[in-house]
Amino acid sequence: MIAIIKVLVTPVISDENEVTDSVSSRPEQASVSDKEVKDISLQVTRILMAVLFQLLAIPLLERDYEAETPPAKPPTILVKPSSEQRPGPTYSSPGPQVSPTRTTDRPVVIARSRDDGQPTTPSGAYGGTPSIVTREGTTVPRQTLQRHTANLPQPETIQSRLAPPPIMKQCIKLIDEHQNWTDTALEYLTDSTEFVVVGVIGLQGTGKSTIISQLAGNTPTDHHRKYVFPTQARDVREICEHQTTGVDMFISSERLIFIDSQPVISPSVLDKMIRADRKIPPEYSTAENCIEMQSLHQVAFLMTVCHVILVVQDWFTDMNLLRFLQTAEMLKPASHSSSSSHDGASGPEENSDYFPHLVFVQNKATRDMFTIETFDWMQTTIAKVFDSSKLKIKGDVTLATGKLLPSLSRKTLSSDVNLYLLPTMDKESTDPDSSDMTMNVLPEFKGHPPYTTLINGLRKQVYYMPRDPLTHTNLTEKNWFNYAARTWDAVKKSPLMAEYNRLLH
């Protein structure tokens, strides 16, 4: 820098000296004064100083610019993965080859593993998995977080849940003739909570199986062999034997569970036990006590697991049957329900236990039973017998709706007991066209609607009955089945039943 200044200043000084010498050597030119010379020298000095300042400022500006400007990044060249590159001609260049580099963090890919048996997409369908290359040229393995699918349902499990349950065509055993529980009905049950359990009890030969079969879907015109619950055949009636043994169950398409039981305190069951020389359990002293306790077990069981119980009679009335129902109510196991109220309730403690709806069905009713006086007397008798009972016997099913018989209505009767009348089911009552009309004779006055009309009315009223929960929790069909199995075991091992059996000795 000093050398450059010397080069620039030296010619200027020499020129100044030459001017001075020339001025001094030419006196005749007195017009050029010393003041002008000094001005010229001062201007030259200023010019030199400006040039010097510019020369000194250029390096400083270059250093400031370099400090403010960030370092340039290396160029990023995006190339396709090796699996996606198409084969083609290779061109070589004389210059140095630049390897593709990519500055990126390690990616985290969340993927869902496919279940076995499901179709998978081949890797080549989308060009394969992209390779990740670092600055150094090494390949980084891709980190994959796999979703845990061990607890997810398999497709077969989902299809099995969505598939409809198998259709039941005939009843199956719930409790066999040896009073043992069976699990054959479990495959017909679902996880639905919309179901109603309807049971039936009664004496021998009263028509229990016939009525509950018609409620389950059969019609009076069907042959008795097509009924879902087997009924007494002619040869069975001739030898005065019972048809149903143990407890049978049938599930309709409307998810109504019908339960049929063997006749209570039946002489036919006692005779069969004696003739078969069956060994009596040691806890019972006689065969009569054994049959009575078995009947109590079944009725107490139905009072615990059923929403509705039909009490079928073929004549009015057997007081032994009514007392038997009261005994079963007293000995039934406690099952607390969230909603158990009825008309005669007096406090919350009395309503903590569950009690079903009881419907008295008078089968083979005569003409005079359909009159206002007789029907009202029958209702009053039942109401007085069950005056202190907690069973729900009022306000649900009745013949006195005013639609089937205009003379029978709630206004003309003094009680609203669940009483329903069914006439004798004969060919004329089930098929009106079969009557002899060749002589233009008017049909006989029966005093009641046809049997088909009455059984259809009973079916509708039973279907629309209120359904109280059996327990505090809302049970599904499968839960109800397990609950019924535990109830049956609790009934047989009940200390109240054992104490009552001891009193019968």
XYZ file of C-alpha atoms in Angstrom, residues 436-437 439-445:
9
model
C -122.299 -78.149 8.490
C -124.087 -75.498 6.472
C -129.199 -77.373 5.740
C -128.717 -73.589 6.124
C -128.731 -74.065 9.875
C -127.385 -71.154 11.885
C -124.280 -71.965 13.943
C -124.794 -72.604 17.606
C -124.463 -69.649 19.949
